[in-house]
Amino acid sequence: MQVEKINNGSEWCMQFSNEELYKYLITKFDGNLDVIIRTLSDDEQEVEITSNIPIQFICFDGDNQDLFISFYGNQTSIFVKDEELMFIDESTKGTYTTSDTFQNVVYEGTLRNLTHAEMLTLFAEVITCFIGGIEVEIIEKEVPCDKQYKQYDYYKPHSYEINVKNNNLDRKKKTFENITINY
């Protein structure tokens, strides 16, 4: 696996292989009839999971593309109903500006201390909250900068409450650091 370098010489923490994507993310949805998996390259061509072509996007709703994840090495984003949830490698977070993160949900947890299996499991748990979602409402609140929420040079941390409208009779709530999802 080739790993790209960032300015400070450290490796990006979210450079996943196709095998890792299959083993720790895609298989989490085996047997879920509401999920139609499509794996795509960076030019949005279908890619077999066993291919040597790196997977850039995984769609969880077939051709609709209302629920998908994209991988950039230093950032992984989950898109749901045109809303973006950003998971940014904290070694590059200081270079992000308010315009990069504006109207996007930014995960403030630490990723670099997680294994690839743990990160991909986290992403699977977040995606699970949006399966069958019809509408998404995001409530953003500024949070004070302290030990839990670091102030970056170019943007401020927030907490987010995401309300997912779906047909679930049994409503659930999950919290991922500064993101709470009601679904």
XYZ file of N, CA and C in Angstrom:
549
model
N 0.852 -1.185 0.000
C 0.000 0.000 0.000
C 0.885 1.231 0.000
N 0.673 2.103 -0.966
C 1.429 3.348 -1.037
C 0.753 4.378 -0.135
N 1.549 5.067 0.661
C 1.017 6.063 1.582
C 1.572 7.417 1.197
N 0.683 8.383 0.994
C 1.123 9.734 0.678
C 1.579 10.433 1.952
N 2.448 11.391 1.782
C 2.982 12.138 2.927
C 2.363 13.531 2.960
N 2.239 14.058 4.165
C 1.803 15.439 4.314
C 3.007 16.259 4.738
N 2.847 17.571 4.814
C 3.964 18.480 5.021
C 4.872 18.129 6.190
N 4.325 17.706 7.304
C 5.168 17.449 8.467
C 5.827 16.074 8.411
N 5.653 15.360 7.294
C 6.331 14.089 7.118
C 5.590 12.890 7.699
N 4.509 13.101 8.421
C 3.783 11.967 8.984
C 2.814 11.406 7.943
N 2.456 10.144 8.105
C 1.533 9.519 7.165
C 0.099 9.924 7.478
N -0.714 10.002 6.435
C -2.133 10.240 6.650
C -2.720 9.027 7.333
N -3.605 9.253 8.284
C -4.101 8.128 9.092
C -5.297 7.416 8.472
N -5.841 7.933 7.372
C -7.036 7.319 6.793
C -6.792 6.866 5.356
N -5.652 6.281 5.105
C -5.309 5.723 3.802
C -5.660 4.240 3.860
N -6.900 3.900 3.492
C -7.410 2.541 3.648
C -7.213 1.720 2.374
N -6.906 0.450 2.537
C -6.834 -0.457 1.392
C -8.249 -0.962 1.079
N -8.441 -1.463 -0.140
C -9.735 -2.049 -0.509
C -10.080 -3.206 0.418
N -9.075 -3.988 0.778
C -9.295 -5.131 1.670
C -9.810 -4.659 3.030
N -9.213 -3.584 3.569
C -9.673 -3.042 4.854
C -11.104 -2.514 4.730
N -11.407 -1.820 3.629
C -12.754 -1.281 3.426
C -13.782 -2.405 3.403
N -13.428 -3.492 2.748
C -14.342 -4.629 2.689
C -14.513 -5.265 4.067
N -13.395 -5.573 4.702
C -13.404 -6.335 5.942
C -14.037 -5.568 7.108
N -13.730 -4.275 7.237
C -14.140 -3.520 8.421
C -15.299 -2.552 8.197
N -15.730 -2.373 6.936
C -16.840 -1.453 6.682
C -17.973 -2.148 5.925
N -17.695 -2.622 4.751
C -18.747 -3.186 3.891
C -19.430 -4.385 4.539
N -18.653 -5.278 5.151
C -19.258 -6.476 5.746
C -20.177 -6.156 6.923
N -20.074 -4.962 7.495
C -20.955 -4.563 8.608
C -22.410 -4.463 8.143
N -22.615 -4.393 6.818
C -23.964 -4.221 6.275
C -24.481 -5.485 5.593
N -23.727 -6.590 5.717
C -24.183 -7.875 5.169
C -25.548 -8.220 5.760
N -26.458 -8.615 4.914
C -27.774 -9.034 5.378
C -28.758 -7.893 5.580
N -28.304 -6.638 5.463
C -29.213 -5.501 5.611
C -29.866 -5.225 4.252
N -31.150 -5.546 4.138
C -31.857 -5.416 2.864
C -32.062 -3.969 2.437
N -31.873 -3.018 3.366
C -32.031 -1.601 3.039
C -30.745 -0.991 2.474
N -29.701 -1.786 2.353
C -28.408 -1.289 1.884
C -28.065 -1.935 0.547
N -27.738 -1.084 -0.431
C -27.255 -1.535 -1.736
C -25.876 -0.905 -1.914
N -24.828 -1.723 -1.814
C -23.448 -1.242 -1.849
C -22.951 -1.099 -3.285
N -22.365 0.052 -3.567
C -21.637 0.281 -4.823
C -20.282 0.859 -4.448
N -19.205 0.313 -5.005
C -17.857 0.820 -4.760
C -17.371 1.499 -6.039
N -16.845 2.720 -5.875
C -16.465 3.537 -7.031
C -15.036 4.056 -6.898
N -14.392 4.258 -8.039
C -13.051 4.837 -8.085
C -13.157 6.366 -8.018
N -12.007 7.048 -8.073
C -12.034 8.514 -7.995
C -12.690 9.151 -9.213
N -12.790 8.429 -10.337
C -13.513 8.959 -11.500
C -14.937 8.398 -11.569
N -15.416 7.880 -10.431
C -16.781 7.397 -10.232
C -17.151 6.205 -11.121
N -16.150 5.388 -11.461
C -16.390 4.148 -12.190
C -16.537 3.020 -11.171
N -17.411 2.054 -11.463
C -17.589 0.898 -10.580
C -16.257 0.180 -10.422
N -15.953 -0.225 -9.193
C -14.713 -0.931 -8.891
C -15.068 -2.196 -8.116
N -14.504 -3.316 -8.529
C -14.664 -4.547 -7.755
C -13.828 -4.413 -6.492
N -14.340 -4.919 -5.396
C -13.646 -4.803 -4.114
C -12.283 -5.488 -4.156
N -12.134 -6.503 -5.007
C -10.867 -7.237 -5.105
C -9.897 -6.594 -6.092
N -10.298 -5.497 -6.704
C -9.476 -4.815 -7.702
C -8.282 -4.113 -7.048
N -7.279 -3.833 -7.872
C -6.130 -3.030 -7.419
C -6.420 -1.535 -7.520
N -7.523 -1.184 -8.153
C -7.910 0.229 -8.280
C -8.450 0.685 -6.925
N -7.861 1.745 -6.352
C -8.318 2.204 -5.029
C -9.777 2.662 -5.044
N -10.506 2.277 -4.016
C -11.893 2.716 -3.857
C -11.884 4.111 -3.254
N -12.596 5.024 -3.900
C -12.690 6.410 -3.439
C -14.035 6.669 -2.757
N -15.087 6.007 -3.247
C -16.437 6.216 -2.726
C -17.120 4.868 -2.508
N -17.928 4.800 -1.459
C -18.815 3.653 -1.263
C -20.213 4.215 -1.075
N -21.126 3.822 -1.966
C -22.531 4.231 -1.864
C -23.274 3.130 -1.117
N -24.174 3.537 -0.251
C -24.939 2.576 0.549
C -26.397 2.502 0.112
N -26.749 3.267 -0.922
C -28.126 3.269 -1.422
C -28.146 3.128 -2.940
N -27.222 2.329 -3.448
C -27.183 2.054 -4.884
C -26.903 3.275 -5.711
N -27.748 3.515 -6.715
C -27.549 4.632 -7.635
C -28.033 5.972 -7.080
N -28.776 5.961 -5.987
C -29.320 7.217 -5.447
C -28.239 8.186 -5.005
N -27.190 7.694 -4.401
C -26.085 8.486 -3.881
C -26.543 9.550 -2.880
N -27.562 9.202 -2.077
C -27.991 10.066 -0.975
C -27.267 9.700 0.314
N -26.570 8.559 0.306
C -25.814 8.109 1.472
C -24.546 7.430 0.972
N -23.414 8.156 1.112
C -22.148 7.577 0.678
C -21.001 8.128 1.503
N -19.864 7.444 1.405
C -18.656 7.830 2.127
C -17.552 8.012 1.096
N -16.686 8.999 1.336
C -15.546 9.232 0.446
C -14.270 9.303 1.273
N -13.186 8.854 0.642
C -11.905 8.734 1.337
C -10.855 9.598 0.661
N -10.178 10.440 1.444
C -9.161 11.335 0.904
C -7.803 11.166 1.582
N -7.649 10.215 2.475
C -6.378 10.001 3.161
C -6.258 10.809 4.445
N -6.380 12.125 4.330
C -6.336 12.991 5.510
C -7.731 13.353 5.998
N -8.744 12.938 5.261
C -10.135 13.229 5.621
C -11.028 12.149 5.030
N -12.006 11.748 5.803
C -13.059 10.874 5.314
C -14.366 11.625 5.539
N -15.225 11.638 4.526
C -16.498 12.344 4.654
C -17.648 11.394 4.394
N -18.675 11.536 5.225
C -19.923 10.805 5.026
C -20.937 11.837 4.542
N -21.559 11.542 3.416
C -22.562 12.438 2.844
C -23.929 11.788 2.986
N -24.874 12.547 3.509
C -26.241 12.074 3.638
C -27.175 13.227 3.267
N -28.005 13.003 2.263
C -28.973 14.025 1.816
C -28.292 15.384 1.645
N -27.169 15.417 0.949
C -26.407 16.647 0.654
C -25.786 17.313 1.874
N -25.761 16.631 3.002
C -25.069 17.132 4.198
C -23.761 16.362 4.327
N -22.697 17.042 4.771
C -21.388 16.407 4.898
C -20.949 16.325 6.351
N -20.549 15.125 6.753
C -19.926 14.904 8.057
C -18.449 14.656 7.794
N -17.601 15.526 8.337
C -16.163 15.473 8.068
C -15.414 14.839 9.242
N -14.584 13.864 8.923
C -13.686 13.239 9.890
C -12.278 13.563 9.408
N -11.607 14.477 10.106
C -10.349 15.043 9.634
C -9.194 14.542 10.496
N -8.135 14.109 9.832
C -6.900 13.715 10.517
C -6.418 14.924 11.312
N -6.290 14.746 12.635
C -5.944 15.898 13.468
C -4.572 16.490 13.146
N -3.705 15.754 12.443
C -2.418 16.324 12.066
C -2.571 17.360 10.945
N -3.729 17.379 10.265
C -3.959 18.375 9.212
C -5.092 19.348 9.569
N -5.732 19.142 10.714
C -6.881 19.965 11.092
C -6.538 21.457 11.171
N -5.326 21.772 11.563
C -4.919 23.170 11.687
C -4.888 23.927 10.373
N -4.925 23.210 9.243
C -4.903 23.871 7.945
C -6.305 24.121 7.392
N -7.313 23.579 8.051
C -8.693 23.761 7.600
C -9.194 25.130 8.045
N -9.979 25.761 7.187
C -10.525 27.080 7.498
C -12.032 26.977 7.707
N -12.603 28.065 8.175
C -14.055 28.117 8.347
C -14.758 27.856 7.021
N -14.193 28.337 5.917
C -14.845 28.091 4.622
C -14.772 26.613 4.228
N -13.744 25.889 4.687
C -13.672 24.440 4.421
C -14.753 23.688 5.182
N -15.033 24.145 6.392
C -15.946 23.411 7.276
C -17.337 24.031 7.348
N -17.551 25.188 6.735
C -18.819 25.911 6.830
C -19.998 25.035 6.435
N -20.989 24.990 7.303
C -22.226 24.217 7.138
C -21.989 22.716 7.024
N -20.829 22.252 7.470
C -20.551 20.827 7.534
C -20.420 20.423 9.000
N -20.703 19.175 9.277
C -20.524 18.620 10.606
C -19.073 18.152 10.693
N -18.350 18.610 11.713
C -16.944 18.225 11.875
C -16.789 17.431 13.169
N -16.335 16.204 13.038
C -16.084 15.319 14.177
C -14.868 15.833 14.929
N -15.012 16.049 16.234
C -13.921 16.590 17.043
C -13.188 15.537 17.860
N -13.509 14.271 17.643
C -12.792 13.206 18.349
C -11.411 12.982 17.746
N -10.612 12.212 18.434
C -9.260 11.889 17.970
C -9.316 10.632 17.110
N -8.687 10.704 15.947
C -8.672 9.567 15.030
C -7.312 8.882 14.970
N -6.237 9.635 15.139
C -4.892 9.087 14.962
C -4.555 7.973 15.957
N -5.252 7.914 17.071
C -4.967 6.842 18.041
C -5.793 5.586 17.769
N -6.615 5.603 16.724
C -7.441 4.449 16.364
C -6.767 3.629 15.268
N -7.006 2.326 15.287
C -6.560 1.473 14.179
C -7.509 1.691 13.001
N -7.110 1.221 11.833
C -8.005 1.314 10.677
C -9.309 0.569 10.944
N -9.223 -0.582 11.594
C -10.429 -1.349 11.921
C -11.355 -0.524 12.816
N -10.806 0.158 13.807
C -11.619 0.977 14.722
C -12.232 2.178 14.003
N -11.457 2.833 13.127
C -11.996 3.975 12.371
C -13.135 3.535 11.463
N -12.916 2.461 10.719
C -13.944 1.999 9.784
C -15.181 1.505 10.516
N -15.009 0.928 11.690
C -16.155 0.527 12.508
C -16.916 1.765 12.977
N -16.202 2.816 13.363
C -16.841 4.086 13.734
C -17.670 4.619 12.562
N -17.087 4.637 11.371
C -17.814 5.134 10.196
C -19.053 4.282 9.932
N -18.937 2.969 10.079
C -20.086 2.073 9.877
C -21.189 2.385 10.876
N -20.817 2.650 12.126
C -21.821 2.978 13.152
C -22.531 4.287 12.831
N -21.787 5.268 12.319
C -22.404 6.548 11.939
C -23.337 6.336 10.751
N -22.874 5.630 9.737
C -23.683 5.384 8.533
C -24.969 4.655 8.886
N -24.897 3.698 9.799
C -26.076 2.934 10.227
C -27.198 3.859 10.692
N -26.859 4.970 11.304
C -27.865 5.923 11.802
C -28.662 6.571 10.668
N -28.102 6.573 9.470
C -28.745 7.274 8.346
C -29.454 6.352 7.365
N -29.334 5.051 7.541
C -29.978 4.115 6.612
C -31.497 4.273 6.720
N -32.124 4.463 5.577
C -33.572 4.675 5.539
C -33.980 6.107 5.830
N -32.994 6.987 5.966
C -33.303 8.388 6.252
C -34.016 9.063 5.094
N -35.037 9.839 5.439
C -35.818 10.557 4.443
C -35.396 12.030 4.422
N -35.074 12.525 5.594
C -34.716 13.937 5.750
C -33.741 14.051 6.917
N -32.852 15.044 6.848
C -31.860 15.246 7.900
C -31.878 16.710 8.326
N -31.959 16.924 9.644
C -31.901 18.277 10.201
C -30.676 18.338 11.117
N -29.856 19.378 10.933
C -28.642 19.529 11.738
C -28.745 20.806 12.561
N -28.527 20.660 13.859
C -28.509 21.802 14.772
C -27.065 21.945 15.249
N -26.465 23.092 14.939
C -25.060 23.338 15.261
C -24.964 24.339 16.407
N -24.082 24.043 17.369
C -23.865 24.957 18.490
C -22.372 25.145 18.694
N -21.960 26.393 18.929
C -20.559 26.632 19.266
C -20.300 26.080 20.654
N -19.102 25.542 20.846
C -18.726 25.020 22.161
C -17.487 25.769 22.638
N -17.321 25.879 23.950
C -16.131 26.558 24.463
C -14.884 25.730 24.172
N -13.798 26.408 23.889
C -12.527 25.720 23.668
C -11.941 25.348 25.021
N -11.659 24.075 25.206
C -11.097 23.590 26.468
C -10.316 22.324 26.169
N -10.102 21.490 27.150
C -9.359 20.239 26.938
C -10.081 19.334 25.952
N -11.421 19.339 26.002
C -12.195 18.464 25.128
C -12.266 19.005 23.700
N -12.428 20.312 23.541
C -12.586 20.921 22.222
C -11.456 21.905 21.976
N -10.543 21.518 21.113
C -9.378 22.333 20.816
C -9.751 23.455 19.851
N -9.204 24.629 20.094
C -9.378 25.759 19.175
C -8.322 25.646 18.088
N -8.731 25.623 16.839
C -7.789 25.590 15.734
C -7.597 27.005 15.218
N -6.549 27.211 14.441
C -6.210 28.546 13.966
C -7.319 29.172 13.137
N -7.996 28.353 12.331
C -8.885 28.907 11.320
C -10.353 28.532 11.448
N -10.707 27.739 12.428
C -12.128 27.465 12.646
C -12.355 27.085 14.100
N -13.610 27.250 14.543
C -13.982 26.958 15.926
C -14.720 25.631 16.004
N -14.554 24.913 17.113
C -15.280 23.645 17.271
C -16.760 23.878 17.575
N -17.571 22.895 17.211
C -19.021 22.945 17.442
C -19.500 21.601 17.955
N -20.681 21.612 18.527
C -21.381 20.355 18.802
C -22.561 20.315 17.833
N -22.986 19.101 17.517
C -24.045 18.936 16.517
C -25.079 17.950 17.025
N -26.329 18.311 16.801
C -27.422 17.375 17.009
C -28.039 17.156 15.636
N -28.089 15.894 15.221
C -28.628 15.551 13.904
C -29.893 14.743 14.114
N -30.987 15.256 13.560
C -32.273 14.563 13.639
C -32.571 13.949 12.274
N -32.710 12.637 12.258
C -32.965 11.915 11.020
C -34.435 11.523 10.992
N -35.129 12.008 9.981
C -36.518 11.606 9.778
C -36.482 10.314 8.965
N -37.132 9.267 9.503
C -37.193 7.982 8.836
C -38.480 7.279 9.265
N -38.619 6.041 8.861
C -39.828 5.289 9.212
C -39.617 4.353 10.400
N -38.551 4.568 11.172
C -38.290 3.722 12.341
C -39.328 3.983 13.422
N -39.990 2.963 13.882
C -40.931 3.093 14.991
C -40.175 3.171 16.312
N -39.049 2.481 16.360
C -38.211 2.449 17.560
C -37.082 3.471 17.381
N -37.267 4.679 17.901
C -36.273 5.748 17.746
C -35.054 5.459 18.611
N -33.883 5.812 18.096
C -32.636 5.595 18.815
C -31.823 6.876 18.832
N -30.813 6.870 19.697
C -29.929 8.032 19.835
C -28.517 7.515 20.052
N -27.565 8.025 19.261
C -26.159 7.665 19.429
C -25.333 8.937 19.459
N -24.301 8.919 20.308
C -23.400 10.063 20.397
C -21.999 9.617 20.016
N -21.392 10.390 19.135
C -20.024 10.185 18.692
C -19.261 11.481 19.015
N -18.646 11.518 20.192
C -17.933 12.713 20.677
C -18.868 13.927 20.658
N -18.686 14.846 19.712
C -19.458 16.088 19.664
C -20.673 16.009 18.736
N -20.995 14.798 18.258
C -22.115 14.601 17.317
C -23.127 13.661 17.956
N -24.371 14.119 18.097
C -25.447 13.270 18.584
C -26.440 13.087 17.440
N -26.761 11.826 17.153
C -27.673 11.504 16.061
C -28.916 10.842 16.642
N -30.074 11.433 16.357
C -31.376 10.873 16.730
C -31.966 10.270 15.463
N -32.247 8.970 15.506
C -32.730 8.306 14.287
C -33.762 7.230 14.598
